[in-house]
Amino acid sequence: MDRKNINKKTKVLLFIVSSIFLVLVSRLAYMQLIETERFETLSKQNHMRLNPIIAPRGEIYDNHGVKIVGNQPVYTVSLVYLGLKNTDQVVNRVANILGMDPKVIMDKLEKQQLRLYQPVRLATNVPLETVTAIEEQRLDLPGVVIDVEPIRSYPFGSMLSHVLGYVQEIKQDQLKANQDKGYNLGDMYGQDGLENSFESVLRGEDGARQVEVDAQGRPVRDLGVKEPVPGNNLHLTIDTKLQQVAEQSLERQVLAMRRQGYEAKGGATVMIDVRTGAIRAMASYPTYNPSIWINGLSQAQWENLQKSGALPNRNLQLYPPASTFKMVLAAAGLDTGKITANWSISDPGHYVFGNKTFNDWDPRGHGRVDVRKAIAQSCDTFFWTLGHRLLGVETIGKYAHMFGLGEKTGIEIPGEPAGVVPTPEYKYKRNKAFLDAVYGPKFKAIEEKYKPLLANATDPAERERLEKAKQKEIQAVEKDRNQYTWDLNWQVYDTLNMSIGQGYNAYTPLQVANYIATIANGGTRWKPYLVEKITRPDGKVIQQFKPQKLGQVSIKPQDMKVIQEGMHMVTTVGTGAGVFRNFPVQVAGKSGTGEVAGHDNHAWFVAYGPFDNPEVAVATVIDYGGHGGSAAGPVCRDLLAAYFGVKSVPQQTGYSPE
């Protein structure tokens, strides 16, 4: 190679080296002068962590200061994404230790959008042996963090679960709705009941610990701590002792009815202070322990929970009120002057309209019946006569609304329905929607069947034949549908059904309890409420809830007294006499047996006491539990016995089939 070629190649090499050097110097200058602040921040993030310190949620107490919901410290495991190439290996290792699917962990990281140095909670309430296993493999688990955090504890297990609700990791839609309130993925959030309704009250203010870490994400030293602030506390109107009696008695009666051969899928009971609207007990059965939600449920656990029937709060479910509705008819009849306290009929055990005969629950009849006796003996014939011949659907509905039926009570927990006070308009819309749902697809199928056939038919005669065939099929479906359209309109039997609490009547046990409380106190309708006050962690009251009047039933005191006397007779000589035989406190009540097509009857009983100076009212329903007196009555009696301090509860004898 000659000298000229060597010089040429040397110049090229020098140019390349110079270019590389120039690029490096330029990049270094850019990083040092232009991007100084950015890289300084990244450097700090790389060796410093701001670890959140989760604030304890506010605790929940009963009306005597007994703790119902508290907090306990547990180990949690989180993963901080460090941007390492071996993240998949770390995920697989920690998943194996925790007994989790690695894909679940990766999904959590991706939901966090793989943001550097942001912790993602993997597991809560981790056993000590698992924590030990992680520590033993610490060098192979960069970014895995163990913390101690507070989680919900329930000293009474499943007690009051449907009222309390539960907490669980915040869901994506909740996170989006609360993005301006400082929530992060993995934070706990109230999912139902009071935990949900009072989320902003119960939620504390998280603290933080600034920690220096090494390249593996392991803490080296603390640099400063901001202490968390616990959430505020709720003090309920619930009495824990009454609540325990309610739940035990309800479970006992549901299981007893099952042993007798009834479906008895569950039940609900609620006790309310008739003077204020304060709820003293609210139980739903079956129930569940709210702690099961903390770590999240597997698909199998979720399905089992659904099958058990434990999820819904039956106090907020709709039922036909059956004969407990009859006091509405009595109030309407007396107040409008259609009947008086002494007005009576002779009951032959049935009611005849046209060529139809409707049999009373007791076909032997009840003899001469006035309004008091009609309530006491739950005489269907009396209320059919009153509802159909004297009142009518509009008047019955007016007085039902006056007592708060068909309207939300405003209770603090979510999910309360308004219920249904039947009207001709309601029936038309309901049945029309049903017919459209059944026959709409049939008409559509005919259209879809003939559309391509007609489109491809070029011969006029063929098109005419197809059109005739199409119309014939349409007319056949219309004929089938039209045999049901008469039932779009209100019929006499609808009024008869409405008069005894059947048909389209649909109310919650809470609504029924408040309606009975309104009768008991002489006509004042209070708003039922569960929360008495809110206090700060130091005990200072920051909000006190007072009784709230919703309305006043405009019925003359002497007429209300007649209804009350009829209900008192229920427990002395009527359909509930066996339940309250020898009960030392004079109470008033009403039984009810709600018919359900294809199922056993819903069993109802309502009561209040003392009769002469009412303090509390109770409503109980047993789903598909049989007869009101024998199935639901004992629960009301047990609750009233607990409230009044009755030591010896009488035996359950002499029940009426109503």
XYZ file of C-alpha atoms in Angstrom:
658
model
C 0.000 0.000 0.000
C 1.524 3.401 -0.977
C 1.848 6.423 1.273
C -0.898 8.313 -0.547
C -3.517 5.655 0.255
C -2.381 5.529 3.879
C -2.805 9.283 4.263
C -6.235 9.094 2.689
C -7.411 6.340 5.026
C -5.933 8.148 8.006
C -7.933 11.254 7.155
C -11.153 9.203 6.860
C -10.502 7.547 10.227
C -9.749 10.895 11.856
C -12.961 12.293 10.395
C -14.993 9.399 11.778
C -13.384 9.666 15.212
C -13.840 13.441 15.203
C -17.492 13.058 14.245
C -18.111 10.537 16.998
C -16.314 12.752 19.504
C -18.309 15.773 18.338
C -21.588 13.875 18.739
C -20.615 12.704 22.232
C -19.575 16.222 23.277
C -22.760 17.692 21.844
C -24.904 15.090 23.607
C -23.022 15.643 26.857
C -23.439 19.391 26.543
C -27.166 18.943 25.824
C -27.605 16.707 28.847
C -25.526 18.946 31.119
C -26.885 22.313 30.028
C -30.342 21.782 28.552
C -31.675 18.614 30.302
C -30.017 19.190 33.671
C -33.264 19.480 35.619
C -34.853 16.429 33.964
C -31.941 14.107 34.626
C -31.518 15.442 38.115
C -35.181 14.501 38.751
C -34.691 11.032 37.240
C -31.618 10.535 39.366
C -33.530 11.409 42.506
C -36.401 9.139 41.487
C -33.931 6.350 40.867
C -32.482 6.430 44.367
C -35.327 8.021 46.328
C -38.861 6.727 46.858
C -41.893 8.466 48.276
C -43.681 5.474 49.784
C -47.303 6.144 50.784
C -48.373 5.364 54.347
C -51.992 4.257 54.084
C -54.289 6.062 56.481
C -56.685 3.928 58.535
C -60.317 4.317 57.540
C -62.661 5.758 60.115
C -64.188 3.232 62.480
C -67.877 2.430 62.933
C -69.660 2.197 66.298
C -73.167 1.349 67.478
C -75.338 3.748 69.481
C -73.685 2.648 72.751
C -70.120 3.098 71.513
C -69.507 -0.574 70.751
C -67.052 -0.937 67.865
C -68.610 -2.720 64.885
C -65.885 -2.046 62.321
C -62.247 -1.367 63.136
C -58.800 -1.694 61.551
C -55.909 -4.101 61.979
C -52.337 -3.922 60.611
C -51.386 -6.542 58.009
C -48.531 -7.181 55.607
C -49.004 -6.130 51.994
C -46.804 -6.904 49.005
C -46.354 -4.417 46.186
C -44.196 -4.285 43.077
C -42.419 -1.111 42.031
C -41.750 -1.086 38.290
C -38.056 -0.254 37.839
C -37.922 -0.543 34.057
C -35.592 -3.570 34.306
C -35.195 -6.053 31.479
C -35.790 -8.965 33.819
C -39.181 -7.682 35.035
C -40.857 -10.832 33.663
C -38.558 -12.996 35.778
C -39.317 -10.940 38.896
C -43.042 -11.213 38.206
C -42.819 -15.000 37.818
C -40.838 -15.403 41.044
C -43.113 -13.243 43.196
C -46.203 -14.808 41.629
C -44.916 -18.236 42.598
C -44.352 -17.128 46.197
C -47.759 -15.477 46.453
C -49.579 -18.295 44.656
C -50.799 -15.938 41.961
C -51.071 -16.130 38.197
C -48.188 -14.075 36.683
C -50.612 -12.770 34.079
C -52.707 -11.183 36.835
C -49.648 -9.309 38.094
C -48.699 -8.150 34.596
C -52.265 -6.940 34.087
C -51.958 -4.875 37.266
C -48.689 -3.351 36.024
C -50.174 -2.562 32.635
C -53.200 -0.907 34.254
C -50.661 1.282 36.018
C -49.270 1.894 32.494
C -45.810 0.623 33.558
C -45.005 3.914 35.244
C -41.521 3.963 36.737
C -41.211 3.766 40.510
C -44.975 3.582 41.047
C -45.899 0.762 43.482
C -48.690 -1.641 42.498
C -50.254 -3.651 45.308
C -50.173 -7.373 44.577
C -51.551 -8.908 47.777
C -53.042 -7.833 51.097
C -53.095 -9.597 54.452
C -50.061 -11.678 53.508
C -49.037 -14.405 56.017
C -45.746 -14.023 57.884
C -44.288 -17.144 56.255
C -44.864 -15.590 52.823
C -43.161 -12.382 53.941
C -40.227 -14.488 55.167
C -40.001 -16.297 51.815
C -39.837 -12.961 49.990
C -37.109 -11.661 52.298
C -35.074 -14.828 51.730
C -35.130 -14.191 47.973
C -34.747 -10.429 48.239
C -31.744 -10.233 45.866
C -33.775 -11.894 43.121
C -36.822 -9.674 43.657
C -35.830 -6.076 42.824
C -38.786 -3.714 43.211
C -40.799 -6.018 45.475
C -41.860 -4.055 48.552
C -43.354 -5.278 51.822
C -45.410 -2.785 53.832
C -47.641 -2.853 56.880
C -51.060 -1.352 56.159
C -54.386 -1.171 58.008
C -57.291 -3.249 56.722
C -60.867 -3.567 57.908
C -61.568 -5.827 60.874
C -64.996 -6.997 61.964
C -65.254 -7.954 65.655
C -68.763 -9.362 65.095
C -67.996 -11.216 61.862
C -70.913 -11.116 59.455
C -73.174 -9.021 61.695
C -74.773 -6.045 59.906
C -72.842 -6.841 56.715
C -75.559 -5.636 54.334
C -75.753 -2.290 56.110
C -72.008 -1.812 56.499
C -71.042 -2.874 52.978
C -67.417 -3.712 52.279
C -64.177 -2.252 50.954
C -62.190 -3.476 47.997
C -59.570 -2.146 45.620
C -60.920 0.806 43.686
C -62.387 -0.120 40.303
C -61.450 1.538 37.042
C -64.743 3.421 36.707
C -64.488 4.620 40.319
C -60.885 5.683 39.761
C -61.912 7.662 36.693
C -64.822 9.305 38.526
C -62.562 10.260 41.450
C -59.368 11.120 39.574
C -59.291 14.612 41.083
C -59.533 13.293 44.668
C -56.093 11.723 44.944
C -57.061 8.071 44.452
C -54.565 5.660 42.911
C -54.864 2.166 41.517
C -54.768 -0.253 44.438
C -56.398 2.119 46.925
C -59.271 0.731 48.973
C -62.751 2.080 48.258
C -66.175 1.498 49.841
C -68.143 -0.710 47.489
C -71.547 -0.976 49.160
C -73.570 0.028 52.191
C -72.322 2.719 54.529
C -68.730 2.137 53.396
C -69.789 3.416 49.988
C -72.227 6.145 51.018
C -69.755 7.639 53.513
C -66.558 6.958 51.539
C -65.466 10.590 51.692
C -66.039 10.647 55.464
C -64.389 7.329 56.304
C -61.406 7.762 54.002
C -58.344 9.138 55.751
C -55.490 11.249 54.402
C -52.521 9.098 53.464
C -49.087 9.971 54.745
C -45.739 9.281 53.059
C -42.212 8.170 53.867
C -39.282 9.388 51.772
C -36.777 6.556 51.483
C -33.359 6.257 49.842
C -32.990 2.983 47.943
C -30.239 1.122 46.161
C -30.213 0.004 42.534
C -32.308 -3.041 43.458
C -35.053 -0.842 44.898
C -34.191 -1.883 48.460
C -34.540 0.750 51.217
C -31.278 2.129 52.616
C -32.438 4.893 54.992
C -35.448 7.079 55.860
C -35.268 10.704 54.794
C -38.503 11.964 56.366
C -42.059 10.976 57.278
C -45.450 12.641 56.912
C -47.844 10.910 59.300
C -51.199 9.732 57.912
C -54.490 11.161 59.223
C -57.158 8.539 60.044
C -60.637 8.925 58.597
C -63.628 10.152 60.573
C -65.806 7.751 62.553
C -69.473 6.850 62.140
C -71.741 6.340 65.146
C -74.866 4.425 64.168
C -78.390 4.263 65.523
C -78.013 0.463 65.575
C -78.074 -1.338 68.926
C -75.597 -4.232 68.717
C -77.538 -6.431 71.154
C -80.773 -5.981 69.206
C -78.941 -6.573 65.951
C -77.553 -9.884 67.211
C -81.030 -10.998 68.295
C -82.457 -9.979 64.919
C -79.864 -11.955 62.976
C -80.040 -15.040 65.176
C -83.831 -15.142 65.232
C -84.092 -14.537 61.484
C -81.660 -17.344 60.703
C -83.409 -19.677 63.149
C -86.815 -19.077 61.550
C -85.583 -19.434 57.961
C -83.951 -22.767 58.785
C -87.016 -23.886 60.758
C -89.270 -23.195 57.772
C -86.923 -25.144 55.504
C -87.158 -28.121 57.836
C -90.936 -27.885 57.529
C -90.645 -28.218 53.768
C -90.904 -24.598 52.628
C -88.467 -23.028 50.158
C -87.572 -20.310 52.710
C -84.680 -18.843 50.715
C -83.995 -16.060 53.182
C -85.548 -13.179 55.045
C -85.297 -9.656 56.390
C -86.254 -7.815 59.528
C -85.955 -4.191 60.593
C -86.752 -2.387 63.847
C -87.349 1.354 63.796
C -87.915 3.925 66.535
C -91.409 5.253 65.837
C -90.578 8.566 67.572
C -87.566 9.498 65.442
C -87.048 7.122 62.499
C -83.785 5.786 63.968
C -83.058 2.206 62.860
C -82.290 -0.020 65.861
C -81.732 -3.271 63.944
C -81.642 -4.253 60.277
C -80.883 -7.849 59.374
C -80.889 -9.779 56.107
C -80.327 -13.521 55.769
C -78.316 -15.250 54.318
C -75.374 -13.022 55.111
C -71.605 -12.919 54.534
C -68.460 -11.733 56.280
C -67.299 -8.438 54.696
C -63.641 -9.418 55.214
C -63.858 -11.876 52.298
C -63.666 -8.959 49.858
C -60.360 -7.530 51.056
C -58.103 -9.757 48.964
C -60.570 -9.999 46.098
C -62.786 -12.960 45.244
C -61.988 -15.688 42.777
C -64.572 -16.483 40.109
C -65.588 -19.616 42.010
C -66.012 -17.662 45.254
C -68.077 -15.032 43.481
C -70.357 -17.645 41.928
C -70.813 -19.414 45.265
C -71.668 -16.119 46.936
C -74.309 -15.438 44.302
C -75.791 -18.932 44.552
C -76.048 -18.682 48.329
C -78.377 -15.671 48.062
C -76.239 -13.752 50.552
C -75.499 -10.693 48.401
C -78.770 -8.720 48.326
C -79.983 -6.710 51.293
C -83.505 -8.086 51.503
C -84.642 -5.053 53.486
C -84.277 -3.139 50.208
C -85.903 -5.761 47.990
C -89.487 -5.562 46.755
C -92.217 -7.912 47.981
C -96.006 -7.982 47.775
C -96.988 -6.722 51.247
C -99.957 -9.083 51.498
C -102.341 -8.405 54.392
C -99.986 -5.930 56.084
C -101.375 -3.522 53.435
C -104.933 -3.736 54.768
C -104.488 -0.857 57.220
C -104.105 1.431 54.196
C -107.610 0.402 53.091
C -108.950 0.927 56.601
C -107.413 4.406 56.761
C -108.807 5.332 53.326
C -112.285 4.053 54.166
C -112.486 5.819 57.536
C -110.920 9.090 56.380
C -113.097 9.432 53.270
C -116.222 8.587 55.262
C -116.999 5.574 53.084
C -117.159 3.534 56.280
C -117.339 4.230 59.999
C -115.826 2.348 62.892
C -119.126 0.481 63.331
C -119.825 -0.212 59.648
C -119.843 -3.963 59.068
C -120.574 -6.734 56.597
C -121.600 -10.355 56.954
C -118.719 -12.452 55.642
C -119.732 -15.747 54.001
C -116.078 -16.615 53.315
C -116.049 -15.390 49.728
C -116.672 -12.374 47.508
C -118.764 -12.562 44.347
C -118.449 -10.263 41.353
C -120.368 -11.181 38.222
C -119.808 -14.869 37.622
C -116.526 -14.868 39.548
C -116.145 -16.027 43.147
C -113.106 -15.049 45.196
C -112.508 -17.171 48.286
C -111.363 -15.680 51.584
C -108.276 -17.272 53.165
C -110.773 -18.801 55.609
C -113.648 -20.153 53.437
C -115.768 -20.666 56.571
C -116.128 -16.893 56.804
C -115.698 -14.583 59.767
C -119.306 -13.795 60.604
C -120.233 -10.180 61.194
C -117.134 -8.069 60.578
C -116.393 -4.423 61.298
C -113.075 -2.721 60.544
C -111.407 -3.660 63.838
C -112.339 -7.319 63.488
C -111.410 -7.247 59.793
C -107.873 -6.215 60.726
C -107.691 -8.665 63.630
C -108.904 -11.632 61.573
C -107.415 -10.376 58.287
C -110.782 -10.739 56.572
C -110.240 -10.641 52.805
C -113.957 -10.313 52.055
C -114.224 -7.107 54.094
C -111.322 -5.452 52.278
C -112.455 -6.694 48.852
C -115.811 -5.059 49.519
C -114.198 -1.872 50.797
C -111.592 -1.623 48.029
C -113.766 -2.547 45.047
C -117.186 -1.158 45.890
C -116.340 1.886 47.986
C -112.834 3.138 47.267
C -111.300 2.214 43.915
C -107.711 2.095 42.720
C -107.032 5.849 42.752
C -108.156 6.374 46.349
C -106.269 3.326 47.577
C -103.149 4.560 45.802
C -103.511 8.045 47.289
C -103.486 6.719 50.841
C -100.689 4.251 50.129
C -98.494 7.178 49.056
C -99.626 9.126 52.120
C -98.004 6.411 54.263
C -94.807 6.550 52.177
C -95.361 3.367 50.206
C -94.084 3.442 46.641
C -91.508 6.104 47.569
C -87.879 5.880 48.628
C -87.434 6.421 52.353
C -84.070 8.133 51.868
C -82.089 5.615 53.929
C -78.337 6.308 53.712
C -77.315 3.050 52.026
C -77.378 2.701 48.222
C -79.712 0.526 46.192
C -83.111 1.483 47.619
C -85.973 1.081 45.102
C -89.113 3.213 45.184
C -91.524 0.293 45.035
C -94.836 0.183 43.187
C -98.232 1.559 44.132
C -100.294 0.087 41.271
C -102.134 2.279 38.773
C -103.851 1.496 35.458
C -101.039 3.380 33.687
C -98.399 1.277 35.423
C -100.147 -1.954 34.465
C -100.514 -0.881 30.825
C -96.841 0.072 30.436
C -95.627 -3.033 32.243
C -97.735 -5.488 30.268
C -97.204 -3.639 26.994
C -93.440 -3.898 27.469
C -93.808 -7.605 28.193
C -95.893 -8.253 25.067
C -93.479 -6.223 22.937
C -90.567 -8.239 24.312
C -92.322 -11.529 23.524
C -93.883 -10.760 20.153
C -91.534 -8.101 18.788
C -88.860 -10.674 17.855
C -91.510 -12.829 16.161
C -92.600 -9.977 13.891
C -88.973 -9.132 13.183
C -88.196 -12.747 12.267
C -91.019 -12.727 9.702
C -89.691 -9.509 8.156
C -86.155 -10.910 7.952
C -87.441 -14.161 6.465
C -89.322 -12.541 3.586
C -87.047 -9.573 2.862
C -84.495 -11.502 0.735
C -87.222 -13.634 -0.818
C -89.148 -10.592 -2.006
C -85.961 -8.864 -3.154
C -85.054 -11.804 -5.403
C -88.576 -12.410 -6.727
C -88.736 -11.025 -10.272
C -92.055 -12.602 -11.239
C -95.037 -10.434 -10.115
C -97.110 -13.508 -9.359
C -94.346 -14.891 -7.162
C -94.071 -11.570 -5.315
C -97.828 -11.532 -4.742
C -97.712 -15.095 -3.371
C -94.874 -14.196 -1.004
C -96.658 -11.059 0.214
C -99.772 -13.082 1.009
C -97.742 -15.707 2.847
C -95.988 -13.001 4.823
C -99.249 -11.320 5.818
C -100.723 -14.656 6.821
C -97.838 -15.294 9.210
C -98.067 -11.761 10.610
C -101.809 -12.150 11.191
C -101.247 -15.461 13.008
C -98.794 -13.797 15.410
C -101.158 -10.825 15.866
C -104.022 -13.185 16.677
C -101.897 -14.924 19.273
C -100.836 -11.584 20.791
C -104.335 -10.097 20.767
C -105.662 -12.760 23.097
C -103.569 -11.083 25.812
C -104.066 -7.398 24.960
C -107.277 -7.202 26.988
C -105.088 -7.510 30.074
C -103.354 -4.238 29.244
C -106.308 -2.493 30.841
C -107.148 -2.383 34.553
C -109.614 -5.087 35.539
C -111.829 -5.643 38.569
C -109.556 -8.406 39.836
C -106.670 -5.910 39.834
C -108.543 -3.760 42.344
C -109.407 -6.850 44.398
C -105.773 -7.964 44.431
C -104.569 -4.484 45.300
C -107.030 -4.302 48.203
C -105.374 -7.214 50.009
C -101.768 -6.301 49.222
C -101.345 -8.613 46.237
C -101.170 -8.015 42.494
C -98.743 -5.294 41.462
C -98.177 -3.987 45.000
C -94.414 -4.115 45.675
C -92.694 -2.570 48.700
C -89.535 -3.086 50.723
C -89.541 -4.325 54.337
C -88.034 -0.946 55.271
C -90.963 0.894 53.669
C -93.433 -1.401 55.406
C -91.703 -0.904 58.773
C -91.869 2.875 58.356
C -95.541 2.676 57.381
C -96.262 0.701 60.558
C -94.228 3.208 62.588
C -96.384 5.978 61.090
C -99.539 4.216 62.260
C -98.013 3.607 65.692
C -97.074 7.234 66.361
C -100.397 8.612 65.154
C -99.469 9.695 61.628
C -96.001 11.294 61.584
C -93.764 9.853 58.882
C -90.098 10.125 59.851
C -87.150 9.522 57.574
C -85.447 6.251 58.582
C -81.758 6.806 59.307
C -78.732 4.763 60.349
C -76.044 7.322 61.191
C -76.410 9.278 64.414
C -73.232 11.334 64.245
C -69.776 11.684 62.691
C -66.735 12.231 64.903
C -63.099 13.030 64.250
C -60.375 10.584 65.355
C -59.986 12.654 68.538
C -63.673 12.157 69.368
C -64.916 15.633 68.509
C -68.380 15.631 66.907
C -68.297 17.233 63.473
C -71.847 16.386 62.369
C -74.944 15.333 64.300
C -77.959 13.873 62.489
C -81.380 14.730 63.855
C -84.810 13.213 63.133
C -86.243 14.466 59.865
C -89.985 14.643 59.308
C -91.087 13.559 55.836
C -94.813 14.097 56.167
C -97.969 13.894 58.224
C -100.830 11.521 57.441
C -103.971 13.638 57.479
C -106.208 11.142 59.242
C -108.353 12.087 62.219
C -106.935 10.812 65.531
C -110.115 8.864 66.305
C -109.855 7.043 62.971
C -106.186 6.220 63.531
C -107.131 4.900 66.959
C -109.601 2.459 65.369
C -106.798 1.066 63.169
C -104.470 0.794 66.161
C -107.136 -1.049 68.153
C -107.638 -3.484 65.299
C -103.898 -4.173 65.223
C -103.906 -4.670 68.997
C -106.653 -7.267 68.575
C -104.374 -9.124 66.118
C -102.039 -9.988 69.009
C -104.776 -10.725 71.548
C -107.595 -12.528 69.701
C -106.529 -12.409 66.053
C -104.083 -14.036 63.676
C -101.081 -13.196 65.845
C -102.538 -14.182 69.205
C -100.528 -17.397 69.345
C -97.275 -15.557 68.756
C -97.821 -13.107 71.608
C -99.698 -15.297 74.060
C -98.672 -14.311 77.623
C -96.285 -11.657 76.299
C -95.889 -9.229 79.207
C -95.892 -6.093 77.037
C -99.078 -5.095 75.192
C -98.247 -4.859 71.474
C -100.084 -4.412 68.186
C -99.391 -6.305 64.979
C -100.529 -7.676 61.647
C -99.815 -10.917 59.837
C -99.572 -11.329 56.082
C -99.187 -14.213 53.649
C -98.109 -13.094 50.192
C -98.965 -15.396 47.328
C -96.244 -15.968 44.708
C -97.032 -17.893 41.538
C -95.072 -21.141 41.377
C -93.564 -20.732 44.860
C -94.431 -20.979 48.507
C -95.952 -17.843 50.029
C -93.929 -14.974 51.459
C -94.510 -14.800 55.208
C -95.006 -11.337 56.773
C -95.475 -10.021 60.267
C -95.388 -6.439 61.508
C -95.722 -5.194 65.079
C -95.169 -2.237 67.386
C -95.137 -1.640 71.097
C -95.986 -0.784 73.723
C -99.513 -0.479 72.390
C -100.506 2.449 74.618
C -97.229 4.384 74.218
C -95.369 3.112 71.134
C -91.579 3.230 70.994
C -90.518 0.801 68.252
C -91.995 -0.955 65.229
C -90.778 -4.131 63.529
C -91.362 -5.626 60.083
C -90.247 -9.143 59.128
C -90.542 -11.115 55.915
C -89.457 -14.699 55.212
C -89.002 -15.353 51.489
C -91.261 -18.272 50.474
C -91.582 -19.063 54.171
C -95.243 -20.052 54.418
C -97.670 -18.331 56.778
C -97.018 -14.950 58.324
C -97.866 -15.774 61.921
C -95.871 -18.973 62.230
C -92.857 -18.012 60.094
C -92.281 -14.268 60.543
C -94.153 -13.614 63.803
C -91.538 -15.183 66.126
C -88.812 -12.873 64.760
C -90.875 -9.787 65.615
C -91.625 -11.245 69.035
C -87.945 -12.021 69.720
C -86.885 -8.495 68.785
C -89.576 -6.884 70.915
C -88.653 -9.181 73.804
C -85.010 -8.106 73.515
C -85.955 -4.430 73.336
C -88.255 -4.563 76.368
C -85.997 -6.864 78.352
C -88.436 -9.786 78.428
C -86.418 -12.674 79.869
C -88.714 -15.584 79.105
C -90.086 -15.754 75.563
C -93.367 -17.733 75.309
C -93.616 -20.833 73.148
C -94.878 -20.615 69.583
C -98.368 -22.134 69.713
C -101.790 -21.662 68.211
C -100.900 -19.987 64.921
C -103.477 -18.946 62.385
C -102.844 -19.982 58.739
C -102.900 -16.269 57.779
